[in-house]
């Protein structure tokens, strides 16, 4: 799984045009960036517990942990470019506390967060954001595919299953993120569409309605400034 990763570096981006009607929800989703580094903390807590003897587990968790720093950096650049909502930035701290205080196994919490929250927020950036957000979404998503694979496998090996209370927390987080949306003929701006994706990712681990997000996306030179492109190595 780890060998599938593609090294990249976050860079500052310039704000471009985003889809009409998406800004408020976009800023709420950006506020959720405060969960990136705590996911690394959850992995640290998980490594302090008894783990399966499967070779490579610790190395995989350490690699994933390091990714969270880069994700946090990239999303902070996005928030810097697009601005933040002061109220959302305060409210999201309550969400962060609820996740960190929940008694579920830390590896399971990381898996649920990445699978059913991050994997919904990132496509929202891709289909409603500008070039910088679309590129950030693609690069973080590539890492998160590995994270979800590792953490879900490990949670299963540990016999850890999501409780109803963890599901309620997941649902409340998704509801908060997309609260500023309403019903829309444009599915990418439809509140029920995004909540349904989170539900399906939690319950089944996949969301067929997000199949378009599986396709890679090459950025054309004329789409925006070179300064908004990440660096690869």
C-alpha atoms as an extended CHARMM CRD file, in Angstrom:
* protein
*
       233  EXT
         1         1  UNK       CA              0.0000000000        0.0000000000        0.0000000000  PROA      1               0.0000000000
         2         2  UNK       CA              2.7420000000        2.4470000000        0.9620000000  PROA      2               0.0000000000
         3         3  UNK       CA              4.5360000000        1.9040000000       -2.3540000000  PROA      3               0.0000000000
         4         4  UNK       CA              1.5340000000        3.4330000000       -4.1370000000  PROA      4               0.0000000000
         5         5  UNK       CA              2.2430000000        6.8540000000       -2.6680000000  PROA      5               0.0000000000
         6         6  UNK       CA              3.5800000000        9.6660000000       -4.8320000000  PROA      6               0.0000000000
         7         7  UNK       CA              5.8750000000       12.1610000000       -3.0720000000  PROA      7               0.0000000000
         8         8  UNK       CA              4.6880000000       15.7690000000       -3.3010000000  PROA      8               0.0000000000
         9         9  UNK       CA              5.1660000000       19.0630000000       -1.5040000000  PROA      9               0.0000000000
        10        10  UNK       CA              2.5280000000       21.6290000000       -0.5950000000  PROA      10              0.0000000000
        11        11  UNK       CA              2.8870000000       25.1340000000       -2.0450000000  PROA      11              0.0000000000
        12        12  UNK       CA              1.0370000000       28.3860000000       -1.5160000000  PROA      12              0.0000000000
        13        13  UNK       CA             -1.8460000000       28.8500000000       -3.9340000000  PROA      13              0.0000000000
        14        14  UNK       CA             -3.6550000000       31.8260000000       -5.3840000000  PROA      14              0.0000000000
        15        15  UNK       CA             -7.4380000000       31.9860000000       -5.0710000000  PROA      15              0.0000000000
        16        16  UNK       CA             -9.3640000000       31.4590000000       -8.2940000000  PROA      16              0.0000000000
        17        17  UNK       CA            -13.0470000000       31.2700000000       -9.1490000000  PROA      17              0.0000000000
        18        18  UNK       CA            -15.1310000000       28.7510000000       -7.2130000000  PROA      18              0.0000000000
        19        19  UNK       CA            -18.6290000000       27.5790000000       -8.0760000000  PROA      19              0.0000000000
        20        20  UNK       CA            -21.4300000000       29.9930000000       -7.1780000000  PROA      20              0.0000000000
        21        21  UNK       CA            -23.1630000000       28.8930000000       -4.0000000000  PROA      21              0.0000000000
        22        22  UNK       CA            -20.2390000000       26.8410000000       -2.7040000000  PROA      22              0.0000000000
        23        23  UNK       CA            -18.2610000000       29.3800000000       -0.6640000000  PROA      23              0.0000000000
        24        24  UNK       CA            -19.9180000000       28.9570000000        2.7560000000  PROA      24              0.0000000000
        25        25  UNK       CA            -19.7370000000       25.1640000000        2.6590000000  PROA      25              0.0000000000
        26        26  UNK       CA            -16.2130000000       25.3510000000        1.2780000000  PROA      26              0.0000000000
        27        27  UNK       CA            -15.0740000000       27.4180000000        4.2470000000  PROA      27              0.0000000000
        28        28  UNK       CA            -16.7010000000       24.9570000000        6.6520000000  PROA      28              0.0000000000
        29        29  UNK       CA            -14.9330000000       22.0770000000        4.9140000000  PROA      29              0.0000000000
        30        30  UNK       CA            -11.6510000000       23.9810000000        5.1110000000  PROA      30              0.0000000000
        31        31  UNK       CA            -12.2550000000       24.4880000000        8.8350000000  PROA      31              0.0000000000
        32        32  UNK       CA            -12.1500000000       20.6900000000        9.1690000000  PROA      32              0.0000000000
        33        33  UNK       CA             -8.4420000000       20.8750000000        8.3280000000  PROA      33              0.0000000000
        34        34  UNK       CA             -7.9710000000       21.0900000000       12.1110000000  PROA      34              0.0000000000
        35        35  UNK       CA             -8.5490000000       17.3130000000       12.1370000000  PROA      35              0.0000000000
        36        36  UNK       CA             -5.4860000000       16.4800000000       10.0150000000  PROA      36              0.0000000000
        37        37  UNK       CA             -2.8260000000       16.6860000000       12.7230000000  PROA      37              0.0000000000
        38        38  UNK       CA             -5.1020000000       15.0870000000       15.3460000000  PROA      38              0.0000000000
        39        39  UNK       CA             -5.3740000000       12.0740000000       12.9980000000  PROA      39              0.0000000000
        40        40  UNK       CA             -1.5900000000       11.8130000000       13.3230000000  PROA      40              0.0000000000
        41        41  UNK       CA             -2.0740000000       11.9380000000       17.0920000000  PROA      41              0.0000000000
        42        42  UNK       CA             -4.6580000000        9.1380000000       16.8740000000  PROA      42              0.0000000000
        43        43  UNK       CA             -2.1200000000        7.0180000000       15.0150000000  PROA      43              0.0000000000
        44        44  UNK       CA              0.4290000000        7.7700000000       17.7470000000  PROA      44              0.0000000000
        45        45  UNK       CA             -2.0730000000        6.6190000000       20.3590000000  PROA      45              0.0000000000
        46        46  UNK       CA             -2.7740000000        3.5170000000       18.2940000000  PROA      46              0.0000000000
        47        47  UNK       CA              0.9040000000        2.6020000000       18.0790000000  PROA      47              0.0000000000
        48        48  UNK       CA              1.1090000000        2.7610000000       21.8730000000  PROA      48              0.0000000000
        49        49  UNK       CA             -1.4630000000       -0.0330000000       22.0970000000  PROA      49              0.0000000000
        50        50  UNK       CA             -1.0980000000       -3.7120000000       21.3040000000  PROA      50              0.0000000000
        51        51  UNK       CA             -1.0500000000       -4.2310000000       17.5330000000  PROA      51              0.0000000000
        52        52  UNK       CA             -1.0020000000       -7.3080000000       15.2840000000  PROA      52              0.0000000000
        53        53  UNK       CA              2.4360000000       -8.7080000000       14.5220000000  PROA      53              0.0000000000
        54        54  UNK       CA              1.9250000000       -8.1820000000       10.7810000000  PROA      54              0.0000000000
        55        55  UNK       CA              5.2550000000       -7.0330000000        9.2660000000  PROA      55              0.0000000000
        56        56  UNK       CA              5.3130000000       -3.4040000000        8.1500000000  PROA      56              0.0000000000
        57        57  UNK       CA              2.4260000000       -2.1640000000       10.3240000000  PROA      57              0.0000000000
        58        58  UNK       CA              4.4710000000        0.3510000000       12.3300000000  PROA      58              0.0000000000
        59        59  UNK       CA              6.3230000000        1.5420000000        9.2200000000  PROA      59              0.0000000000
        60        60  UNK       CA              3.0000000000        2.0850000000        7.4210000000  PROA      60              0.0000000000
        61        61  UNK       CA              1.5100000000        4.0230000000       10.3380000000  PROA      61              0.0000000000
        62        62  UNK       CA              4.6090000000        6.2140000000       10.6350000000  PROA      62              0.0000000000
        63        63  UNK       CA              4.4940000000        6.9540000000        6.9040000000  PROA      63              0.0000000000
        64        64  UNK       CA              0.8160000000        7.8780000000        7.1010000000  PROA      64              0.0000000000
        65        65  UNK       CA              1.4510000000        9.9870000000       10.1740000000  PROA      65              0.0000000000
        66        66  UNK       CA              4.0430000000       12.0340000000        8.2970000000  PROA      66              0.0000000000
        67        67  UNK       CA              1.5640000000       12.6600000000        5.4580000000  PROA      67              0.0000000000
        68        68  UNK       CA             -0.8020000000       14.4680000000        7.8200000000  PROA      68              0.0000000000
        69        69  UNK       CA              1.7280000000       17.2730000000        8.2890000000  PROA      69              0.0000000000
        70        70  UNK       CA              1.8180000000       17.8780000000        4.5390000000  PROA      70              0.0000000000
        71        71  UNK       CA             -1.9790000000       17.7080000000        4.2700000000  PROA      71              0.0000000000
        72        72  UNK       CA             -2.3040000000       20.2560000000        7.0720000000  PROA      72              0.0000000000
        73        73  UNK       CA              0.1860000000       22.5490000000        5.3320000000  PROA      73              0.0000000000
        74        74  UNK       CA             -1.6010000000       22.3240000000        1.9700000000  PROA      74              0.0000000000
        75        75  UNK       CA             -5.0380000000       22.9620000000        3.4740000000  PROA      75              0.0000000000
        76        76  UNK       CA             -3.7220000000       25.9000000000        5.4960000000  PROA      76              0.0000000000
        77        77  UNK       CA             -2.4680000000       27.4090000000        2.2360000000  PROA      77              0.0000000000
        78        78  UNK       CA             -5.9610000000       26.8980000000        0.7950000000  PROA      78              0.0000000000
        79        79  UNK       CA             -7.5700000000       28.5760000000        3.8060000000  PROA      79              0.0000000000
        80        80  UNK       CA             -5.1010000000       31.4350000000        3.5070000000  PROA      80              0.0000000000
        81        81  UNK       CA             -6.0260000000       31.9120000000       -0.1570000000  PROA      81              0.0000000000
        82        82  UNK       CA             -9.8060000000       31.5830000000        0.1790000000  PROA      82              0.0000000000
        83        83  UNK       CA            -10.3140000000       33.0880000000        3.6100000000  PROA      83              0.0000000000
        84        84  UNK       CA            -11.9010000000       31.5550000000        6.6750000000  PROA      84              0.0000000000
        85        85  UNK       CA            -15.2210000000       31.8320000000        8.4720000000  PROA      85              0.0000000000
        86        86  UNK       CA            -14.5230000000       32.9090000000       12.0470000000  PROA      86              0.0000000000
        87        87  UNK       CA            -17.6470000000       31.2590000000       13.4120000000  PROA      87              0.0000000000
        88        88  UNK       CA            -16.8970000000       27.9670000000       11.6500000000  PROA      88              0.0000000000
        89        89  UNK       CA            -13.3020000000       28.0200000000       12.8960000000  PROA      89              0.0000000000
        90        90  UNK       CA            -14.6030000000       28.2680000000       16.4800000000  PROA      90              0.0000000000
        91        91  UNK       CA            -17.3920000000       25.7030000000       16.1010000000  PROA      91              0.0000000000
        92        92  UNK       CA            -15.0960000000       23.1130000000       14.5740000000  PROA      92              0.0000000000
        93        93  UNK       CA            -13.0750000000       22.9870000000       17.7850000000  PROA      93              0.0000000000
        94        94  UNK       CA            -16.0750000000       21.3370000000       19.4600000000  PROA      94              0.0000000000
        95        95  UNK       CA            -16.1020000000       18.7270000000       16.6830000000  PROA      95              0.0000000000
        96        96  UNK       CA            -12.3960000000       18.1120000000       17.1690000000  PROA      96              0.0000000000
        97        97  UNK       CA            -12.8630000000       17.6450000000       20.9290000000  PROA      97              0.0000000000
        98        98  UNK       CA            -15.7380000000       15.2130000000       20.3790000000  PROA      98              0.0000000000
        99        99  UNK       CA            -13.5880000000       13.0370000000       18.1040000000  PROA      99              0.0000000000
       100       100  UNK       CA            -10.5830000000       13.0710000000       20.4060000000  PROA      100             0.0000000000
       101       101  UNK       CA            -12.7060000000       12.3280000000       23.4970000000  PROA      101             0.0000000000
       102       102  UNK       CA            -14.6980000000        9.4780000000       21.9450000000  PROA      102             0.0000000000
       103       103  UNK       CA            -13.7120000000        6.1670000000       23.5800000000  PROA      103             0.0000000000
       104       104  UNK       CA            -13.3790000000        4.1690000000       20.3230000000  PROA      104             0.0000000000
       105       105  UNK       CA             -9.9910000000        2.7090000000       19.4050000000  PROA      105             0.0000000000
       106       106  UNK       CA             -7.8460000000        5.5250000000       17.9220000000  PROA      106             0.0000000000
       107       107  UNK       CA             -7.0340000000        3.5600000000       14.7540000000  PROA      107             0.0000000000
       108       108  UNK       CA            -10.7490000000        2.9890000000       14.1410000000  PROA      108             0.0000000000
       109       109  UNK       CA            -11.4970000000        6.6850000000       14.6760000000  PROA      109             0.0000000000
       110       110  UNK       CA             -8.7970000000        7.6000000000       12.1510000000  PROA      110             0.0000000000
       111       111  UNK       CA            -10.2390000000        5.1320000000        9.6340000000  PROA      111             0.0000000000
       112       112  UNK       CA            -13.8040000000        6.4770000000       10.0120000000  PROA      112             0.0000000000
       113       113  UNK       CA            -12.6950000000       10.1070000000        9.7950000000  PROA      113             0.0000000000
       114       114  UNK       CA            -10.6580000000        9.5550000000        6.6670000000  PROA      114             0.0000000000
       115       115  UNK       CA            -13.1430000000        7.2580000000        4.9420000000  PROA      115             0.0000000000
       116       116  UNK       CA            -16.4680000000        8.9750000000        5.6000000000  PROA      116             0.0000000000
       117       117  UNK       CA            -15.4980000000       12.6170000000        6.2290000000  PROA      117             0.0000000000
       118       118  UNK       CA            -12.2640000000       13.3590000000        4.3550000000  PROA      118             0.0000000000
       119       119  UNK       CA            -13.3560000000       11.2760000000        1.3420000000  PROA      119             0.0000000000
       120       120  UNK       CA            -16.4390000000       13.5060000000        1.0810000000  PROA      120             0.0000000000
       121       121  UNK       CA            -14.7750000000       16.8540000000        1.7460000000  PROA      121             0.0000000000
       122       122  UNK       CA            -12.0180000000       16.2670000000       -0.8280000000  PROA      122             0.0000000000
       123       123  UNK       CA            -14.4100000000       15.6120000000       -3.7610000000  PROA      123             0.0000000000
       124       124  UNK       CA            -16.3770000000       18.6910000000       -2.6710000000  PROA      124             0.0000000000
       125       125  UNK       CA            -13.1790000000       20.7180000000       -3.1730000000  PROA      125             0.0000000000
       126       126  UNK       CA            -12.5680000000       19.0450000000       -6.5050000000  PROA      126             0.0000000000
       127       127  UNK       CA            -15.9760000000       19.6740000000       -8.0570000000  PROA      127             0.0000000000
       128       128  UNK       CA            -16.6600000000       23.1080000000       -6.5850000000  PROA      128             0.0000000000
       129       129  UNK       CA            -13.2330000000       24.6500000000       -6.0820000000  PROA      129             0.0000000000
       130       130  UNK       CA            -10.6240000000       26.3910000000       -8.1950000000  PROA      130             0.0000000000
       131       131  UNK       CA             -7.4720000000       24.9310000000       -9.7180000000  PROA      131             0.0000000000
       132       132  UNK       CA             -5.5250000000       25.0580000000       -6.4570000000  PROA      132             0.0000000000
       133       133  UNK       CA             -8.2350000000       23.2410000000       -4.5080000000  PROA      133             0.0000000000
       134       134  UNK       CA             -8.7250000000       20.6490000000       -7.2350000000  PROA      134             0.0000000000
       135       135  UNK       CA             -5.0170000000       19.8660000000       -7.2490000000  PROA      135             0.0000000000
       136       136  UNK       CA             -4.8030000000       19.7060000000       -3.4480000000  PROA      136             0.0000000000
       137       137  UNK       CA             -7.8270000000       17.4010000000       -3.4290000000  PROA      137             0.0000000000
       138       138  UNK       CA             -6.2360000000       15.0150000000       -5.8990000000  PROA      138             0.0000000000
       139       139  UNK       CA             -2.8930000000       14.8470000000       -4.1120000000  PROA      139             0.0000000000
       140       140  UNK       CA             -4.3520000000       14.3840000000       -0.6290000000  PROA      140             0.0000000000
       141       141  UNK       CA             -6.8620000000       11.8270000000       -1.9330000000  PROA      141             0.0000000000
       142       142  UNK       CA             -4.0420000000        9.6920000000       -3.3000000000  PROA      142             0.0000000000
       143       143  UNK       CA             -2.4920000000        9.5510000000        0.1830000000  PROA      143             0.0000000000
       144       144  UNK       CA             -5.8380000000        9.0230000000        1.8900000000  PROA      144             0.0000000000
       145       145  UNK       CA             -6.5780000000        5.9560000000       -0.2170000000  PROA      145             0.0000000000
       146       146  UNK       CA             -3.5420000000        4.3490000000        1.3850000000  PROA      146             0.0000000000
       147       147  UNK       CA             -4.4190000000        5.6450000000        4.8510000000  PROA      147             0.0000000000
       148       148  UNK       CA             -7.9470000000        4.2400000000        4.6810000000  PROA      148             0.0000000000
       149       149  UNK       CA             -6.6470000000        0.9130000000        3.3920000000  PROA      149             0.0000000000
       150       150  UNK       CA             -4.0760000000        0.5730000000        6.1730000000  PROA      150             0.0000000000
       151       151  UNK       CA             -6.2860000000        1.8060000000        9.0050000000  PROA      151             0.0000000000
       152       152  UNK       CA             -9.3580000000       -0.1790000000        7.9460000000  PROA      152             0.0000000000
       153       153  UNK       CA             -7.3150000000       -3.3700000000        7.6160000000  PROA      153             0.0000000000
       154       154  UNK       CA             -5.7100000000       -2.8060000000       10.9940000000  PROA      154             0.0000000000
       155       155  UNK       CA             -9.0480000000       -2.0320000000       12.6810000000  PROA      155             0.0000000000
       156       156  UNK       CA            -10.4670000000       -5.2460000000       11.2210000000  PROA      156             0.0000000000
       157       157  UNK       CA             -7.4590000000       -7.2530000000       12.4420000000  PROA      157             0.0000000000
       158       158  UNK       CA             -8.0170000000       -5.7760000000       15.8930000000  PROA      158             0.0000000000
       159       159  UNK       CA            -11.7070000000       -6.7220000000       15.7980000000  PROA      159             0.0000000000
       160       160  UNK       CA            -12.7700000000       -3.0820000000       16.1870000000  PROA      160             0.0000000000
       161       161  UNK       CA            -16.1860000000       -2.0730000000       14.8180000000  PROA      161             0.0000000000
       162       162  UNK       CA            -17.8480000000        1.3310000000       14.7670000000  PROA      162             0.0000000000
       163       163  UNK       CA            -20.4440000000        1.8500000000       17.4820000000  PROA      163             0.0000000000
       164       164  UNK       CA            -23.7260000000        3.7140000000       17.0760000000  PROA      164             0.0000000000
       165       165  UNK       CA            -22.2650000000        6.6550000000       19.0040000000  PROA      165             0.0000000000
       166       166  UNK       CA            -19.2920000000        6.8630000000       16.6240000000  PROA      166             0.0000000000
       167       167  UNK       CA            -21.6810000000        6.7630000000       13.6800000000  PROA      167             0.0000000000
       168       168  UNK       CA            -23.7270000000        9.5800000000       15.2360000000  PROA      168             0.0000000000
       169       169  UNK       CA            -20.5470000000       11.6320000000       15.6130000000  PROA      169             0.0000000000
       170       170  UNK       CA            -19.6290000000       10.9460000000       11.9950000000  PROA      170             0.0000000000
       171       171  UNK       CA            -23.0980000000       11.9550000000       10.8280000000  PROA      171             0.0000000000
       172       172  UNK       CA            -23.1090000000       15.1180000000       12.9620000000  PROA      172             0.0000000000
       173       173  UNK       CA            -19.7390000000       16.1090000000       11.4960000000  PROA      173             0.0000000000
       174       174  UNK       CA            -21.0050000000       15.6750000000        7.9280000000  PROA      174             0.0000000000
       175       175  UNK       CA            -24.2140000000       17.5780000000        8.7410000000  PROA      175             0.0000000000
       176       176  UNK       CA            -22.1740000000       20.4650000000       10.1140000000  PROA      176             0.0000000000
       177       177  UNK       CA            -19.8280000000       20.5450000000        7.1100000000  PROA      177             0.0000000000
       178       178  UNK       CA            -22.6440000000       20.8260000000        4.5640000000  PROA      178             0.0000000000
       179       179  UNK       CA            -25.1800000000       22.7320000000        6.6580000000  PROA      179             0.0000000000
       180       180  UNK       CA            -24.9700000000       25.8300000000        4.4300000000  PROA      180             0.0000000000
       181       181  UNK       CA            -26.0450000000       23.8810000000        1.3290000000  PROA      181             0.0000000000
       182       182  UNK       CA            -29.6580000000       23.1850000000        0.3750000000  PROA      182             0.0000000000
       183       183  UNK       CA            -31.4750000000       21.0630000000       -2.1970000000  PROA      183             0.0000000000
       184       184  UNK       CA            -30.0890000000       21.7580000000       -5.6580000000  PROA      184             0.0000000000
       185       185  UNK       CA            -30.3930000000       20.4130000000       -9.2040000000  PROA      185             0.0000000000
       186       186  UNK       CA            -26.5940000000       20.5780000000       -9.2790000000  PROA      186             0.0000000000
       187       187  UNK       CA            -25.6220000000       17.4700000000       -7.3200000000  PROA      187             0.0000000000
       188       188  UNK       CA            -22.2570000000       18.9860000000       -6.4030000000  PROA      188             0.0000000000
       189       189  UNK       CA            -24.1630000000       21.6930000000       -4.4790000000  PROA      189             0.0000000000
       190       190  UNK       CA            -26.8970000000       19.4270000000       -3.1040000000  PROA      190             0.0000000000
       191       191  UNK       CA            -26.7790000000       18.8980000000        0.6470000000  PROA      191             0.0000000000
       192       192  UNK       CA            -28.5280000000       15.5110000000        0.5850000000  PROA      192             0.0000000000
       193       193  UNK       CA            -26.1140000000       14.2400000000       -2.0690000000  PROA      193             0.0000000000
       194       194  UNK       CA            -23.0480000000       14.8820000000        0.1040000000  PROA      194             0.0000000000
       195       195  UNK       CA            -24.6540000000       13.4960000000        3.2470000000  PROA      195             0.0000000000
       196       196  UNK       CA            -25.6160000000       10.3700000000        1.3190000000  PROA      196             0.0000000000
       197       197  UNK       CA            -22.0050000000        9.8930000000        0.2170000000  PROA      197             0.0000000000
       198       198  UNK       CA            -20.8190000000       10.0620000000        3.8200000000  PROA      198             0.0000000000
       199       199  UNK       CA            -23.4980000000        7.5510000000        4.8540000000  PROA      199             0.0000000000
       200       200  UNK       CA            -22.5130000000        5.1220000000        2.1000000000  PROA      200             0.0000000000
       201       201  UNK       CA            -18.7940000000        5.4350000000        2.7790000000  PROA      201             0.0000000000
       202       202  UNK       CA            -19.4200000000        4.6960000000        6.4430000000  PROA      202             0.0000000000
       203       203  UNK       CA            -21.7960000000        1.7960000000        5.8650000000  PROA      203             0.0000000000
       204       204  UNK       CA            -20.2410000000        0.1630000000        2.7920000000  PROA      204             0.0000000000
       205       205  UNK       CA            -16.8130000000        1.7160000000        2.3310000000  PROA      205             0.0000000000
       206       206  UNK       CA            -17.6790000000        2.9880000000       -1.1380000000  PROA      206             0.0000000000
       207       207  UNK       CA            -19.9360000000        5.5220000000       -2.8500000000  PROA      207             0.0000000000
       208       208  UNK       CA            -20.8320000000        4.7570000000       -6.4620000000  PROA      208             0.0000000000
       209       209  UNK       CA            -22.1480000000        8.2900000000       -7.0130000000  PROA      209             0.0000000000
       210       210  UNK       CA            -18.6010000000        9.6050000000       -6.5690000000  PROA      210             0.0000000000
       211       211  UNK       CA            -17.2280000000        7.4430000000       -9.3710000000  PROA      211             0.0000000000
       212       212  UNK       CA            -16.1920000000       10.5920000000      -11.2720000000  PROA      212             0.0000000000
       213       213  UNK       CA            -13.7240000000       11.4110000000       -8.5190000000  PROA      213             0.0000000000
       214       214  UNK       CA            -11.7440000000        8.2410000000       -9.2820000000  PROA      214             0.0000000000
       215       215  UNK       CA            -10.4340000000        9.6590000000      -12.5270000000  PROA      215             0.0000000000
       216       216  UNK       CA             -7.0900000000       11.3870000000      -12.3460000000  PROA      216             0.0000000000
       217       217  UNK       CA             -6.9450000000       14.9940000000      -13.4010000000  PROA      217             0.0000000000
       218       218  UNK       CA             -4.0960000000       16.6860000000      -15.2710000000  PROA      218             0.0000000000
       219       219  UNK       CA             -3.8790000000       20.4620000000      -14.8170000000  PROA      219             0.0000000000
       220       220  UNK       CA             -3.4240000000       22.3960000000      -18.0590000000  PROA      220             0.0000000000
       221       221  UNK       CA             -0.8580000000       25.2220000000      -18.0910000000  PROA      221             0.0000000000
       222       222  UNK       CA             -3.5110000000       27.8220000000      -18.9210000000  PROA      222             0.0000000000
       223       223  UNK       CA             -5.7620000000       26.9950000000      -15.9420000000  PROA      223             0.0000000000
       224       224  UNK       CA             -3.8660000000       29.1050000000      -13.4580000000  PROA      224             0.0000000000
       225       225  UNK       CA             -0.4850000000       30.3210000000      -12.1980000000  PROA      225             0.0000000000
       226       226  UNK       CA              2.3770000000       27.8670000000      -11.8670000000  PROA      226             0.0000000000
       227       227  UNK       CA              2.7100000000       28.9880000000       -8.2300000000  PROA      227             0.0000000000
       228       228  UNK       CA             -0.5330000000       27.1380000000       -7.4690000000  PROA      228             0.0000000000
       229       229  UNK       CA              0.8700000000       23.7780000000       -8.5790000000  PROA      229             0.0000000000
       230       230  UNK       CA              2.3630000000       21.3640000000       -6.0450000000  PROA      230             0.0000000000
       231       231  UNK       CA              5.9300000000       20.1410000000       -6.3450000000  PROA      231             0.0000000000
       232       232  UNK       CA              6.5130000000       16.4640000000       -7.0480000000  PROA      232             0.0000000000
       233       233  UNK       CA              9.6440000000       14.4300000000       -6.4980000000  PROA      233             0.0000000000
